[in-house]
PDB file of C-alpha atoms in Angstrom:
ATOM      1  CA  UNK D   1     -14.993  11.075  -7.007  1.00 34.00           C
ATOM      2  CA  UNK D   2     -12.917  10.870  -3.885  1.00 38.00           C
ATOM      3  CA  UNK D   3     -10.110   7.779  -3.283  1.00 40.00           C
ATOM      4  CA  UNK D   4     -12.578   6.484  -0.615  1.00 37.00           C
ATOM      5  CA  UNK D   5     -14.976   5.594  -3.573  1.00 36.00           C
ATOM      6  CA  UNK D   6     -12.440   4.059  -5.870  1.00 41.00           C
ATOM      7  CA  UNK D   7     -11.703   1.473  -3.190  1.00 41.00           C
ATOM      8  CA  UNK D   8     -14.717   0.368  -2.895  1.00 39.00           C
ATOM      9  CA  UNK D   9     -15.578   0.733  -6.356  1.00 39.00           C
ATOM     10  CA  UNK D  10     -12.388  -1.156  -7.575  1.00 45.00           C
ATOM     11  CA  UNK D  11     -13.828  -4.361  -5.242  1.00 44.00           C
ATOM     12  CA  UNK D  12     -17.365  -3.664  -6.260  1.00 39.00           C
ATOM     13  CA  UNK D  13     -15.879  -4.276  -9.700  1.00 40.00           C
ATOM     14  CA  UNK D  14     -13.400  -6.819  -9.141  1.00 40.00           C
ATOM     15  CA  UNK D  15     -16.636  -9.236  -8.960  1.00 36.00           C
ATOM     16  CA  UNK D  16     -16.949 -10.298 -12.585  1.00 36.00           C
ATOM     17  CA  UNK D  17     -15.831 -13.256 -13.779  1.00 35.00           C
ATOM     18  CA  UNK D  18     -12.411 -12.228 -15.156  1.00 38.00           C
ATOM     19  CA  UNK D  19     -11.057 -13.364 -11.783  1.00 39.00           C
ATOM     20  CA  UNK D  20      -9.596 -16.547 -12.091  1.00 39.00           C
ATOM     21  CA  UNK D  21     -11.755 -18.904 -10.118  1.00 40.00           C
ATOM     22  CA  UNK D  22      -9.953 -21.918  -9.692  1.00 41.00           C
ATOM     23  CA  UNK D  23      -7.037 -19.530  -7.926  1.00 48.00           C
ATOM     24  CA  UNK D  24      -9.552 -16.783  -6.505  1.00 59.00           C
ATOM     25  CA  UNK D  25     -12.679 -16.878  -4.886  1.00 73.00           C
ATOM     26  CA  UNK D  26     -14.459 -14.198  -4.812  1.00 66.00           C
ATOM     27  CA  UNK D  27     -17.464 -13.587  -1.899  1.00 67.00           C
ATOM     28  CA  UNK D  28     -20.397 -11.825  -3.202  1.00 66.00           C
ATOM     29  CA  UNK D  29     -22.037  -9.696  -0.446  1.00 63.00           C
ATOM     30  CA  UNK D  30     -25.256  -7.556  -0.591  1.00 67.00           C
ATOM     31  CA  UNK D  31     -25.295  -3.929  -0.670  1.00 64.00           C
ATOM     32  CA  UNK D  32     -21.222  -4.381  -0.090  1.00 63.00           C
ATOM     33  CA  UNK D  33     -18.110  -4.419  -2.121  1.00 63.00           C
ATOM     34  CA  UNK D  34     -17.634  -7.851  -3.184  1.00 61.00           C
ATOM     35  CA  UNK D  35     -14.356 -10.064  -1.221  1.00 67.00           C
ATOM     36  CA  UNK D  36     -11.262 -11.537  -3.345  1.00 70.00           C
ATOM     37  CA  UNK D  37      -9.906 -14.453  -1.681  1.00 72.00           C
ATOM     38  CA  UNK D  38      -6.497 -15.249  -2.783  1.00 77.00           C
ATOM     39  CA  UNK D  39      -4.229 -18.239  -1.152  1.00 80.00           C
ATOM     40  CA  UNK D  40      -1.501 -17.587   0.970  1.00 81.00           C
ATOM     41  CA  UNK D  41       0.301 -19.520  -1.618  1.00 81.00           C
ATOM     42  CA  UNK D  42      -0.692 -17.151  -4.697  1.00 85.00           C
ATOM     43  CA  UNK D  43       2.864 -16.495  -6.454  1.00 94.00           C
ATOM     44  CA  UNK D  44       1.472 -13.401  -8.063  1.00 94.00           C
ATOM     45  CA  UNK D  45       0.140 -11.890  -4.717  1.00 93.00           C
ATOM     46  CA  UNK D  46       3.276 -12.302  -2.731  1.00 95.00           C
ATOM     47  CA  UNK D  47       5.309 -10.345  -4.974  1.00 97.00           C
ATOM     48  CA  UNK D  48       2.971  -7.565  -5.359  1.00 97.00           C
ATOM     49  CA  UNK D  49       2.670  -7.460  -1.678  1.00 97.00           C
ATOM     50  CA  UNK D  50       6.519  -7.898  -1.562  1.00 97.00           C
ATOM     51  CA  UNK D  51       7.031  -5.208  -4.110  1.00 98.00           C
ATOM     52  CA  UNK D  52       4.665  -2.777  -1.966  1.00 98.00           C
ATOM     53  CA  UNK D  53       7.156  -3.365   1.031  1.00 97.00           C
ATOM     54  CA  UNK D  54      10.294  -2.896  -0.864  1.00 97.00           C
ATOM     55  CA  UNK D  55       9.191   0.585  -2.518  1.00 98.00           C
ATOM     56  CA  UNK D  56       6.622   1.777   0.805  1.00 97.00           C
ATOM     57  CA  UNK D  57       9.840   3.969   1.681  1.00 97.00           C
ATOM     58  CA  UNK D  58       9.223   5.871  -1.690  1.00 97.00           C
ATOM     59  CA  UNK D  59       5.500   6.082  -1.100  1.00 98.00           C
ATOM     60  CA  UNK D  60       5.518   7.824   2.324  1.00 98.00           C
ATOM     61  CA  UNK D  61       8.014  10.400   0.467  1.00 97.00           C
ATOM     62  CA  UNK D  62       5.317  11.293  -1.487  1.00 98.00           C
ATOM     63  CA  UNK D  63       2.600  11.153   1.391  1.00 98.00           C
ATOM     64  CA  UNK D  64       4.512  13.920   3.235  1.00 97.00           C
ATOM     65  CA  UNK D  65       4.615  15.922   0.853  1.00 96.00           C
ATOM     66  CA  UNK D  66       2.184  15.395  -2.350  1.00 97.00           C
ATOM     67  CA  UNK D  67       2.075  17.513  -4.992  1.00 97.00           C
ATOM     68  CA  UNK D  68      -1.031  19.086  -6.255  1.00 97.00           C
ATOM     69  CA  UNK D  69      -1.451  16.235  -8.900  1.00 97.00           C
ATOM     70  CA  UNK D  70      -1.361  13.602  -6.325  1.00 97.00           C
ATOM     71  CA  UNK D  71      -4.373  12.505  -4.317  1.00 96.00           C
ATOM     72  CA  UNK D  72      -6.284   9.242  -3.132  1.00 94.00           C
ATOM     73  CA  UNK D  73      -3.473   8.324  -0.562  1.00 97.00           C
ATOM     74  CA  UNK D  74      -3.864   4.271   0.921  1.00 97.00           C
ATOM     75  CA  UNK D  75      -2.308   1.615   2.133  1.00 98.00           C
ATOM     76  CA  UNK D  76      -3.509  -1.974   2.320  1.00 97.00           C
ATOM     77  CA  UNK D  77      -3.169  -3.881   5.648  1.00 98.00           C
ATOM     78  CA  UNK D  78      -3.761  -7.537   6.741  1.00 96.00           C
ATOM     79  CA  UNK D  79      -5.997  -7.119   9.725  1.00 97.00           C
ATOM     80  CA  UNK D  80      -6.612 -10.062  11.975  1.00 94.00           C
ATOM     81  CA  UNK D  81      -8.861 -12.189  14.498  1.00 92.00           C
ATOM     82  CA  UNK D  82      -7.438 -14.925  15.262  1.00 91.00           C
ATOM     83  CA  UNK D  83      -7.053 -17.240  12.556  1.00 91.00           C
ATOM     84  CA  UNK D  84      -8.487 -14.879  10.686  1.00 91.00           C
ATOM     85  CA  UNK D  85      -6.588 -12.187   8.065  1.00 92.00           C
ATOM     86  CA  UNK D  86      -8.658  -9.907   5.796  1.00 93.00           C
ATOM     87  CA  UNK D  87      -6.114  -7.244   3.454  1.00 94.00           C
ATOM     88  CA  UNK D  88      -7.835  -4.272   3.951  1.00 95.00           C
ATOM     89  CA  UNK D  89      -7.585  -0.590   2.578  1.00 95.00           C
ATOM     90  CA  UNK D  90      -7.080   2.045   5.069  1.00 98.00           C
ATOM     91  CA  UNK D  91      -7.560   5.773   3.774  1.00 96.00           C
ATOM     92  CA  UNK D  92      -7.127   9.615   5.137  1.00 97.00           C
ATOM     93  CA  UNK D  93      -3.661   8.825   5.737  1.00 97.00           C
ATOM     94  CA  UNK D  94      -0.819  10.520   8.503  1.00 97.00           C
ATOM     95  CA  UNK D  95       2.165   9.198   9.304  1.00 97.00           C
ATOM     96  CA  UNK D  96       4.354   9.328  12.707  1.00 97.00           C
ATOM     97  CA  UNK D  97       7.579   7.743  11.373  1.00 95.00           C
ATOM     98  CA  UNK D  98       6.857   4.082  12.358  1.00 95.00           C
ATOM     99  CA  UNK D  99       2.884   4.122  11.158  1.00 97.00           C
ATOM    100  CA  UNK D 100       0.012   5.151   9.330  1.00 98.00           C
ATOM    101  CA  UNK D 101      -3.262   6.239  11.063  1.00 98.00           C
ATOM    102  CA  UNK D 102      -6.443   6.382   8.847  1.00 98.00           C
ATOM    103  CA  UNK D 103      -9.785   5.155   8.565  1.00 98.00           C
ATOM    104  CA  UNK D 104     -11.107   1.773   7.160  1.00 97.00           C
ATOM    105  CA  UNK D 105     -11.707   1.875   4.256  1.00 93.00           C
ATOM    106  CA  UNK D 106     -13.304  -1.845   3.465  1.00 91.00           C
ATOM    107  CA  UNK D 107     -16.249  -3.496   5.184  1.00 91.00           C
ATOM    108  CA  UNK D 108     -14.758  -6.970   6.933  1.00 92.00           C
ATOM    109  CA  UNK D 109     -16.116 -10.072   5.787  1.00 88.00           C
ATOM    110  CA  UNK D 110     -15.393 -12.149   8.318  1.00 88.00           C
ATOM    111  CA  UNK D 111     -13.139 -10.036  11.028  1.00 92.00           C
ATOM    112  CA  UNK D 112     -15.773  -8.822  14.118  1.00 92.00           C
ATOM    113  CA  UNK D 113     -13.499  -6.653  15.504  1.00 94.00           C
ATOM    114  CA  UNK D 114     -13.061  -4.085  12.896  1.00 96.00           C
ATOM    115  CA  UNK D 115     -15.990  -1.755  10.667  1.00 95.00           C
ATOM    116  CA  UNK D 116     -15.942   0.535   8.054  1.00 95.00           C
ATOM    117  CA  UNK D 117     -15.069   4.008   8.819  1.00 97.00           C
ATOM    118  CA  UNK D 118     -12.870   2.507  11.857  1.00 98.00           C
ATOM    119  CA  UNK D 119      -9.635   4.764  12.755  1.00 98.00           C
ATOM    120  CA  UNK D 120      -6.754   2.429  13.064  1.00 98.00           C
ATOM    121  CA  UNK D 121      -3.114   2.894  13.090  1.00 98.00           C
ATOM    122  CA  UNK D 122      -1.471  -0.091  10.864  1.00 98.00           C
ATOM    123  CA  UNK D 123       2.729  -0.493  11.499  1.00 97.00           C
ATOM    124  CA  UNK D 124       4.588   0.470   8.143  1.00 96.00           C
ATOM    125  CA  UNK D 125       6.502  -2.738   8.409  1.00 96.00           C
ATOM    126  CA  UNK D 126       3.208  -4.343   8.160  1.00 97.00           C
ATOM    127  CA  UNK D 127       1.911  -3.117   4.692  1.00 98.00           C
ATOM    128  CA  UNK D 128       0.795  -5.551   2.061  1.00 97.00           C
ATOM    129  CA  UNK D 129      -0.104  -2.148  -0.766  1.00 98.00           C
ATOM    130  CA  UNK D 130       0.056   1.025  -1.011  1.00 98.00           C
ATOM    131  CA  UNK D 131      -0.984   3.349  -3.764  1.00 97.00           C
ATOM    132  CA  UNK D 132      -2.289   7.303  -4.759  1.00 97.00           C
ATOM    133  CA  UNK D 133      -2.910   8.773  -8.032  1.00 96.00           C
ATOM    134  CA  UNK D 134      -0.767  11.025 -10.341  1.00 97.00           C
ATOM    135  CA  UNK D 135      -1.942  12.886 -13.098  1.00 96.00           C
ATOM    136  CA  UNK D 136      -4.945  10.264 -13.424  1.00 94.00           C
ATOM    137  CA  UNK D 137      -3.206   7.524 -12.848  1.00 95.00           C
ATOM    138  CA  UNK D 138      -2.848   4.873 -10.443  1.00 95.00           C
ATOM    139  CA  UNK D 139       0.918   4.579  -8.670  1.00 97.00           C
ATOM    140  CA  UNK D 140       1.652   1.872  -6.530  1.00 98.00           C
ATOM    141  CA  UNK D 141      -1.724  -0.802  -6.082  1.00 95.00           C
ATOM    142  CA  UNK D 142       0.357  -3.983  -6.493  1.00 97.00           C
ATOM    143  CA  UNK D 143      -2.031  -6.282  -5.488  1.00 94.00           C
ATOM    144  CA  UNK D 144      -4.772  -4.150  -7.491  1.00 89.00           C
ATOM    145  CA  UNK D 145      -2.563  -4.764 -10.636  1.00 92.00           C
ATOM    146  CA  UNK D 146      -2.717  -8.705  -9.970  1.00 91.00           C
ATOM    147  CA  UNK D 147      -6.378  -8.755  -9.669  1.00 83.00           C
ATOM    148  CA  UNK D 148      -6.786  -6.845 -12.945  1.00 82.00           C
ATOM    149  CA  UNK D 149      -4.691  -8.579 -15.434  1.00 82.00           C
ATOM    150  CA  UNK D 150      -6.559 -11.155 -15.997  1.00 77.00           C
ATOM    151  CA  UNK D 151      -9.327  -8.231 -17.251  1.00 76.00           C
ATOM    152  CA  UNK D 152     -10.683  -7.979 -21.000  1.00 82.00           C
ATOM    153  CA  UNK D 153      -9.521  -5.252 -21.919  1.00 85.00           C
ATOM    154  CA  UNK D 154     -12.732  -3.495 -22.954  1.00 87.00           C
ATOM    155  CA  UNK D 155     -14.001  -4.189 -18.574  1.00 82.00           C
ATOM    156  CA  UNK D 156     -10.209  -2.780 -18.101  1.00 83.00           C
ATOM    157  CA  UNK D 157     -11.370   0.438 -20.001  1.00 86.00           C
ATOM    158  CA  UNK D 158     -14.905   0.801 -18.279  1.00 86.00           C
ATOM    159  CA  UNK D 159     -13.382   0.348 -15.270  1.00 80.00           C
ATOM    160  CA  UNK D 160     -10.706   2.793 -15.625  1.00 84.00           C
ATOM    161  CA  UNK D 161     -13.414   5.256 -17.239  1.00 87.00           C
ATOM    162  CA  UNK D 162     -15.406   4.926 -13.783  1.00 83.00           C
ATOM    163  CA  UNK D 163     -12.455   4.987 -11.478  1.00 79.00           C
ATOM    164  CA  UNK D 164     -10.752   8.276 -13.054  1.00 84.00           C
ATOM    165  CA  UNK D 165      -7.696   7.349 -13.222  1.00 87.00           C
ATOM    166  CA  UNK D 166      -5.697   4.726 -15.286  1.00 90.00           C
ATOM    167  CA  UNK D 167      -4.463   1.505 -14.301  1.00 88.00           C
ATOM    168  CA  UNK D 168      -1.588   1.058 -16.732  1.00 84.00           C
TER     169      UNK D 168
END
């Protein structure tokens, strides 16, 4: 399975009810991955998405020159209309110095102006996650990490099982 597919897959999945409601909604969509909505005030989420910032120096290291264990290269991007923000996934990565181009990787919920399979170039200042995988497992997918500790461990497992990689 290719990176494109976990992404979706890891939202698909993220729909169960190990979310915490009362601090996450989460949008249920037909035939799409499901949407996480998480408060601009969520304590957890702004460090992860801090934490992606701090380290994206080490990540794009890696991007320019992965090894042959490394693979599934993203980076997670608040895109906007208006009001607006959706953090979306952005996949089939190059980088110029100053930012990524790629392809959407998410379908917007509410954001007209963007669709899956989009090529857009996101600024690396901009970043809210990043992450590949190493040796089958995941590196870097702060914000994934928040979503998923709140996980039973057995739907942790199952997940991981149909991801292909570990989320440790």
């Amino acid at each position: 399975m290719k990176i494109t597919s976990y992404t979706l897959l890891i939202l698909c999945l993220l729909s169960s009810s190990c979310v915490r409601d009362s601090e996450r909604n989460v949008v249920r969509r037909d035939r799409k991955a499901d949407v996480v909505q998480v408060e601009k005030s969520d304590r957890e989420m702004s460090a992860a998405i801090a934490q992606a910032q701090q380290t994206s120096g080490d990540f794009i290291k890696v991007l320019k020159s992965p090894k042959s264990n490394q693979s599934g290269f993203s980076v997670k991007y608040p895109f906007t209309d208006g009001p607006t923000v959706e953090h979306m996934w952005v996949n089939d990565l190059s980088f110029d110095g100053h930012s990524f181009a790629g392809v959407l990787n998410n379908y917007p919920n509410d954001l007209s102006n963007f669709f899956y399979g989009q090529k857009v170039t996101v600024s690396q200042s901009g970043i809210s996650d990043w992450m590949y995988v190493e040796d089958g497992r995941l590196i870097g997918g702060f914000t994934l990490r928040v979503l998923f500790k709140d996980y039973p461990p057995e739907k942790l497992r199952e997940l991981e099982e149909s991801l292909g990689f570990k989320v440790e």
